[in-house]
Amino acid sequence: MPDQLTDAVFRALDARLTPDVDHPVALALSGGGDSVALLDLACAWGRARGRRILALSVDHGLNPDSPVWMQQAQGAALAAGADWRGLVWDGPKPTTGLPAAARAARHRLLAEAARAAGARVILTGHTADDAAEGDWMRAQGSTLGVLRGWSPSPAWPQGRELMLLRPLLTTRREGLRDHLRDRRLDWIEDPANADPRFARSRARAALRDATPPAPLSPPRTETPPTFTVTDEGMAILTAPTARALAVAVVCVGGGDRPPRGDRLARLVEQAGSGEAFAATLCGAAIRGDGQRIELFRNAGEYVRRPSDALPLTPGGVAIWDGRFEIAVDAPDLSLVPAAGRLAALPRADRAWLKTLPAGVRGALPVLIRDDGSDPVLARGRAEVRCLVALRLAQALDQTPHEADLSHAEWRRAGEPPMCGAETSTDPSRMPRPGAEAANEPA
């Protein structure tokens, strides 16, 4: 008979995942006790539900024993019946903020590997103890986010259309060790977990003898806000909560760092005042009256923080400004913002832009030749998909199941196809300034 832990994990996985489909479920496997227990339980679920498990292990290069740990993780994965892939965090490591940098690198590598394999969900072995340690760290001034049982990948844009599932989040760490001992499974003890230089280790030591934490991640009671997102990346929220507003500015701004502190508090205060207001935060411009809030990319950022044109590879997929997926088949093309180039666009493009709110126009992607000539809107000349709507839906709990995520066929190195006009991007057919007549609307 399955034990209580196995039943709980099976219920958590059944609630979010689809049985009997070809694409795998990814699993973050460090080789530590939590992840090895999750591997054992998830593989049992996979055998029962017809799903492949892909274990992903990251070598951060921070411990001389890490190659050995990778071998142990690989052995554990294969013994459990999972596929396995090892990932490496290359390059120089920061001298300060190392845990946060390692965490960001780990999520980025996991997201890239999961997407390449066709996975839409990554399982992680976070426990009730991890959540309690996070509470302790925040009480000490940390800005670490709150763990949730089901949440978007924090890696952006690498983690787009990926969710993290934490089926052990109400389980104590020691209970998992008991499971491993019963199953006669080995695990790795990372000495960094006891190193007082790290806040996580200090939290673990402070809570070592604490009573079991209360159940974590209770269902949210707030009413989900009503929101719409245009194809141009403008979001409209009705009576948003503080959390929804914080999430929306990140999604619309295309960044990956949530707003915190006084600036966020001021925005929430303005939005709740019932009076008309305008603000900027996290690369987004915000205006509204407390009930209806409009957010669009702040095109002034391109002037204050200019960046180089983004070269495009024919047949590949590029992420532009954290907000659009764009693909072309023609060579020698790059992407830039429309801001500063509006007057040089073809007449048809300028006419279409006039149908949009003024604040939206300068933040749209424009195709140019690699020599900087012949700017045209990417719309209609390339495959273009706006990412703001799907990102906002995931962040605001509108995708509660794996089946709610993209199920488009995977294209070109594991990337999903994008919606867009099937129009040639041959440079010889790209409209040029002064040759607008062929591009006038019918």
XYZ file of C-alpha atoms in Angstrom:
442
model
C 0.000 0.000 0.000
C 1.309 3.483 -0.812
C 2.320 5.487 2.226
C 1.005 8.906 3.241
C 3.901 10.782 1.592
C 3.482 8.928 -1.705
C -0.256 9.602 -1.686
C 0.309 13.299 -1.057
C 2.839 13.649 -3.881
C 0.660 11.695 -6.315
C -2.266 13.997 -5.522
C -0.121 17.089 -6.033
C 1.160 15.847 -9.376
C -2.243 14.622 -10.556
C -3.736 18.029 -9.798
C -1.329 19.869 -12.131
C 0.023 17.437 -14.723
C -1.417 15.582 -17.696
C -1.041 11.786 -17.869
C -0.037 9.810 -20.950
C 1.560 12.517 -23.097
C 4.885 12.384 -24.900
C 6.681 15.460 -23.574
C 8.566 14.924 -20.314
C 8.226 16.455 -16.880
C 11.526 18.072 -15.885
C 12.913 17.697 -12.357
C 15.665 19.719 -10.698
C 18.051 17.167 -9.183
C 20.883 18.459 -7.014
C 21.585 15.068 -5.445
C 20.601 16.361 -2.003
C 18.065 14.525 0.104
C 15.051 16.624 -0.894
C 15.606 16.282 -4.634
C 16.500 12.572 -4.456
C 13.283 11.884 -2.537
C 11.333 13.884 -5.112
C 13.033 11.945 -7.904
C 12.018 8.626 -6.366
C 8.411 9.723 -5.843
C 8.056 11.467 -9.216
C 9.413 8.467 -11.114
C 6.912 6.227 -9.341
C 4.171 8.636 -10.429
C 5.563 8.728 -13.972
C 5.482 4.949 -14.269
C 1.890 4.900 -13.057
C 0.747 7.781 -15.285
C 2.708 7.195 -18.465
C 5.026 10.216 -18.186
C 8.776 10.457 -18.710
C 10.815 12.256 -16.054
C 13.844 14.266 -17.166
C 16.219 14.967 -14.272
C 18.368 18.087 -14.709
C 21.458 18.646 -12.540
C 23.443 21.883 -12.412
C 27.165 21.994 -11.622
C 27.763 25.487 -10.223
C 31.522 24.959 -10.131
C 31.657 26.183 -6.529
C 32.885 23.018 -4.814
C 35.776 20.738 -5.818
C 33.513 17.760 -5.235
C 30.875 18.932 -7.696
C 31.975 16.575 -10.533
C 31.532 13.664 -8.141
C 28.137 15.000 -7.088
C 27.100 15.184 -10.730
C 28.040 11.548 -11.210
C 26.012 10.596 -8.152
C 23.036 12.565 -9.410
C 23.274 10.886 -12.790
C 23.441 7.456 -11.151
C 20.426 8.225 -8.968
C 18.407 9.425 -11.956
C 19.169 6.421 -14.134
C 18.544 4.006 -11.271
C 15.141 5.595 -10.692
C 14.241 5.240 -14.373
C 14.571 8.909 -15.332
C 16.427 10.491 -18.207
C 19.263 12.779 -17.076
C 21.136 15.788 -18.335
C 24.016 17.616 -16.675
C 24.285 21.411 -16.947
C 27.228 23.653 -16.076
C 27.344 27.245 -14.842
C 30.365 28.525 -16.744
C 32.134 31.844 -16.529
C 33.358 34.055 -13.691
C 31.503 34.028 -10.380
C 30.639 37.218 -8.470
C 32.508 38.072 -5.293
C 29.307 39.350 -3.638
C 25.746 38.073 -3.868
C 26.938 34.608 -4.828
C 23.866 32.652 -3.589
C 21.486 34.874 -5.567
C 23.670 34.695 -8.670
C 23.902 30.911 -8.407
C 20.143 30.661 -7.956
C 19.517 32.820 -11.033
C 21.998 30.814 -13.103
C 20.422 27.550 -11.967
C 16.923 28.659 -12.958
C 18.189 29.907 -16.324
C 19.977 26.644 -17.115
C 17.045 24.527 -15.949
C 14.622 26.569 -18.045
C 16.735 26.361 -21.187
C 17.176 22.598 -20.871
C 13.515 21.973 -20.038
C 12.291 23.996 -23.013
C 14.750 22.277 -25.343
C 13.335 18.908 -24.237
C 9.728 20.033 -24.692
C 8.899 20.083 -20.975
C 6.404 22.635 -19.688
C 6.774 21.972 -15.953
C 9.842 21.710 -13.722
C 9.519 19.898 -10.389
C 11.605 21.191 -7.496
C 12.175 19.635 -4.072
C 11.404 22.636 -1.864
C 9.968 21.647 1.502
C 8.087 23.233 4.385
C 11.459 23.833 6.008
C 12.643 25.807 2.965
C 9.551 27.988 3.141
C 9.995 28.579 6.869
C 13.649 29.466 6.301
C 12.566 31.950 3.665
C 10.186 33.563 6.163
C 13.050 33.848 8.651
C 15.335 35.418 6.038
C 12.715 37.975 5.010
C 12.264 38.900 8.654
C 16.002 39.631 8.667
C 15.644 41.977 5.689
C 16.041 39.626 2.729
C 14.092 40.338 -0.475
C 13.826 36.632 -1.258
C 10.480 35.764 -2.822
C 7.800 33.614 -1.201
C 7.715 29.980 -2.311
C 4.465 28.846 -3.888
C 3.369 25.381 -4.843
C 2.747 26.405 -8.478
C 4.419 29.430 -9.990
C 6.084 30.610 -13.217
C 9.759 29.999 -13.751
C 11.614 33.073 -12.470
C 14.048 32.935 -15.405
C 13.007 35.401 -18.077
C 12.822 35.081 -21.005
C 14.375 31.590 -20.838
C 11.524 30.326 -18.646
C 8.597 31.599 -20.702
C 5.686 29.147 -20.752
C 7.300 27.092 -18.001
C 5.827 26.527 -14.556
C 7.511 25.321 -11.379
C 5.684 22.705 -9.317
C 6.721 22.097 -5.690
C 4.839 18.968 -4.565
C 6.799 18.687 -1.278
C 6.105 22.181 -0.008
C 4.018 20.989 2.955
C 6.425 18.140 3.815
C 9.143 18.382 6.466
C 12.718 17.698 5.430
C 13.206 14.982 8.028
C 10.183 13.099 6.712
C 11.896 12.894 3.340
C 15.035 11.537 4.993
C 12.920 8.843 6.613
C 11.550 7.959 3.177
C 15.064 7.704 1.755
C 16.227 5.507 4.609
C 13.236 3.218 4.142
C 14.031 3.004 0.430
C 17.774 2.599 1.125
C 18.608 5.537 -1.110
C 21.706 7.688 -0.672
C 21.942 11.447 -0.939
C 24.531 14.218 -0.845
C 25.036 16.577 2.084
C 26.363 19.883 0.760
C 28.695 21.449 3.367
C 27.491 24.890 2.247
C 24.223 24.117 4.057
C 26.089 24.513 7.347
C 28.258 27.481 6.340
C 27.233 30.482 8.488
C 28.432 32.902 5.795
C 25.208 32.175 3.934
C 21.825 33.457 5.109
C 20.114 30.187 4.203
C 22.485 28.279 6.499
C 21.903 30.730 9.340
C 18.161 30.345 8.887
C 18.470 26.564 8.917
C 20.465 26.677 12.139
C 18.010 29.085 13.774
C 15.033 26.884 12.917
C 16.634 23.482 13.505
C 14.662 22.812 16.681
C 11.521 24.686 15.679
C 8.116 23.040 15.769
C 6.729 21.948 12.405
C 5.692 24.965 10.318
C 2.031 25.640 9.718
C 0.655 24.479 6.347
C 2.121 26.672 3.647
C 0.907 28.383 0.498
C -2.827 28.458 1.371
C -5.168 29.182 -1.510
C -5.299 32.859 -2.332
C -8.521 34.532 -1.281
C -8.118 37.683 -3.368
C -10.342 38.040 -6.425
C -8.270 37.712 -9.593
C -8.198 41.019 -11.459
C -9.784 41.360 -14.859
C -7.147 42.089 -17.452
C -6.654 42.233 -21.191
C -3.473 42.575 -23.214
C -3.283 43.887 -26.764
C -1.084 42.379 -29.467
C 1.157 45.408 -29.013
C 1.824 44.597 -25.344
C -0.453 47.138 -23.661
C -2.179 45.744 -20.555
C -5.465 46.976 -19.129
C -6.347 45.940 -15.563
C -9.608 46.540 -13.738
C -9.413 47.181 -9.979
C -6.043 45.421 -9.623
C -4.694 44.167 -6.322
C -1.276 45.303 -5.147
C 0.212 41.976 -6.205
C -1.385 42.148 -9.648
C -0.082 45.649 -10.181
C 3.447 44.637 -9.167
C 3.348 41.667 -11.537
C 1.905 43.691 -14.406
C 4.619 46.353 -14.407
C 7.290 43.645 -14.718
C 5.494 41.847 -17.548
C 4.729 45.004 -19.499
C 8.226 46.390 -18.908
C 9.831 43.174 -20.159
C 12.189 42.874 -17.177
C 12.752 40.165 -14.609
C 13.013 42.006 -11.284
C 9.804 42.644 -9.324
C 9.365 46.104 -7.842
C 9.771 46.522 -4.099
C 10.072 49.211 -1.487
C 8.850 52.775 -1.493
C 8.285 53.083 -5.247
C 5.939 50.103 -5.309
C 4.148 51.325 -2.185
C 3.660 54.723 -3.817
C 2.240 53.156 -6.981
C -0.192 51.013 -4.982
C -1.272 54.105 -3.067
C -1.847 56.062 -6.286
C -3.783 53.213 -7.899
C -6.020 52.877 -4.842
C -6.729 56.589 -4.463
C -9.490 56.674 -7.067
C -7.905 59.729 -8.662
C -6.277 60.005 -12.072
C -2.530 59.401 -11.946
C 0.480 58.654 -14.124
C 3.692 56.884 -13.072
C 6.608 54.855 -14.365
C 8.109 51.749 -12.770
C 10.234 48.825 -13.973
C 10.245 50.080 -17.540
C 6.464 50.420 -17.690
C 4.372 53.559 -17.974
C 1.207 53.402 -15.868
C -1.868 55.609 -15.950
C -5.344 55.230 -14.584
C -8.005 56.299 -12.147
C -7.875 53.503 -9.575
C -10.395 51.290 -11.330
C -9.038 50.998 -14.872
C -5.259 50.920 -15.087
C -3.399 51.031 -18.410
C 0.210 49.895 -18.635
C 2.506 50.076 -21.647
C 6.231 49.917 -22.274
C 7.915 53.198 -21.445
C 9.566 54.140 -24.762
C 11.579 56.824 -22.995
C 13.727 54.020 -21.562
C 15.232 53.479 -25.002
C 16.538 57.036 -24.958
C 17.833 56.948 -21.388
C 19.315 53.476 -21.743
C 20.106 52.931 -25.425
C 21.153 49.483 -26.552
C 22.568 48.051 -29.744
C 20.368 46.663 -32.479
C 19.554 42.965 -32.018
C 20.853 40.932 -34.995
C 18.503 38.263 -36.304
C 19.521 34.817 -37.492
C 17.460 33.520 -40.424
C 15.342 30.607 -39.296
C 15.972 31.335 -35.611
C 13.890 32.887 -32.870
C 14.920 36.068 -31.066
C 13.488 37.574 -27.896
C 13.315 41.337 -28.239
C 12.979 43.636 -25.214
C 11.710 40.749 -23.085
C 8.286 41.184 -24.711
C 8.265 39.749 -28.226
C 9.351 36.557 -29.959
C 10.390 37.369 -33.514
C 11.600 35.180 -36.374
C 12.633 35.991 -39.940
C 13.879 33.901 -42.827
C 15.897 36.614 -44.592
C 19.513 37.505 -43.746
C 21.116 40.795 -42.712
C 18.266 42.084 -40.532
C 18.239 43.483 -37.008
C 15.668 44.728 -34.496
C 15.414 48.167 -32.909
C 12.611 50.093 -31.152
C 10.332 52.328 -33.187
C 11.149 55.281 -30.917
C 13.226 57.801 -32.862
C 12.356 56.168 -36.197
C 8.631 56.804 -36.516
C 8.989 59.487 -39.186
C 11.215 57.227 -41.306
C 8.700 54.366 -41.447
C 6.678 53.685 -44.620
C 3.401 55.568 -44.961
C 1.303 52.442 -44.353
C 3.143 51.778 -41.113
C 2.663 55.359 -39.962
C -1.031 55.201 -40.803
C -1.483 52.017 -38.778
C 0.434 53.441 -35.829
C -2.016 56.340 -35.678
C -4.734 53.827 -34.746
C -2.828 52.967 -31.559
C -2.495 54.901 -28.297
C 0.416 57.313 -28.621
C 2.291 55.761 -25.698
C 2.406 52.354 -27.378
C 3.919 53.350 -30.712
C 7.552 53.934 -29.828
C 7.901 50.589 -28.027
C 7.105 48.402 -31.032
C 9.812 46.362 -32.779
C 11.194 47.648 -36.067
C 13.210 45.714 -38.629
C 16.248 47.412 -40.153
C 18.994 46.232 -42.427
C 22.257 45.562 -40.694
C 23.599 48.860 -42.033
C 20.752 50.667 -40.215
C 18.718 51.497 -43.313
C 15.120 50.878 -44.396
C 13.232 50.710 -41.072
C 9.847 48.954 -41.202
C 7.561 47.638 -38.496
C 8.226 43.977 -37.753
C 4.455 43.435 -37.760
C 3.454 41.772 -41.010
C 7.043 41.238 -42.214
C 8.152 38.702 -39.619
C 6.642 36.090 -37.349
C 5.855 38.089 -34.220
C 4.329 36.964 -30.955
C 3.776 39.239 -27.985
C 4.755 37.517 -24.728
C 3.091 39.925 -22.292
C -0.326 38.238 -22.207
C 0.941 34.711 -21.588
C 3.416 35.926 -18.974
C 0.774 37.917 -17.127
C -1.668 35.003 -17.245
C 0.896 32.684 -15.674
C 1.867 35.184 -12.997
C -1.762 35.896 -12.054
C -2.665 32.217 -11.628
C -4.626 31.934 -14.872
C -2.813 28.751 -15.947
C -3.531 26.302 -13.091
C -2.728 23.157 -15.093
C -0.060 21.912 -17.478
C -2.761 21.681 -20.149
C -3.222 25.469 -19.944
C 0.322 26.051 -21.188
C 1.337 26.197 -24.829
C 0.813 22.986 -26.747
C 1.973 24.306 -30.096
C 4.366 22.132 -32.047
C 7.966 22.866 -31.207
C 10.005 24.510 -33.950
C 13.662 25.302 -34.585
C 15.798 24.137 -31.700
C 12.877 23.521 -29.399
C 11.140 26.886 -29.818
C 7.354 27.085 -30.252
C 5.870 28.624 -33.389
C 4.674 32.198 -33.256
C 1.520 33.777 -34.582
C 1.978 36.341 -37.311
C 1.218 37.286 -40.868
C 2.668 34.881 -43.377
C 4.393 37.643 -45.286
C 7.739 37.385 -47.050
C 10.730 38.879 -45.242
C 12.914 38.887 -48.348
C 14.876 42.174 -48.098
C 14.110 42.921 -51.726
C 10.416 42.931 -50.841
C 10.716 44.927 -47.638
C 9.044 48.309 -48.105
C 11.362 51.273 -48.355
C 10.667 54.879 -47.426
C 9.265 56.553 -50.517
C 7.880 53.284 -51.907
C 4.737 53.096 -49.810
C 2.101 52.682 -52.503
C 2.447 48.906 -52.702
C 1.827 48.685 -48.964
C -1.309 50.783 -48.618
C -4.225 48.931 -46.999
C -6.655 47.440 -49.479
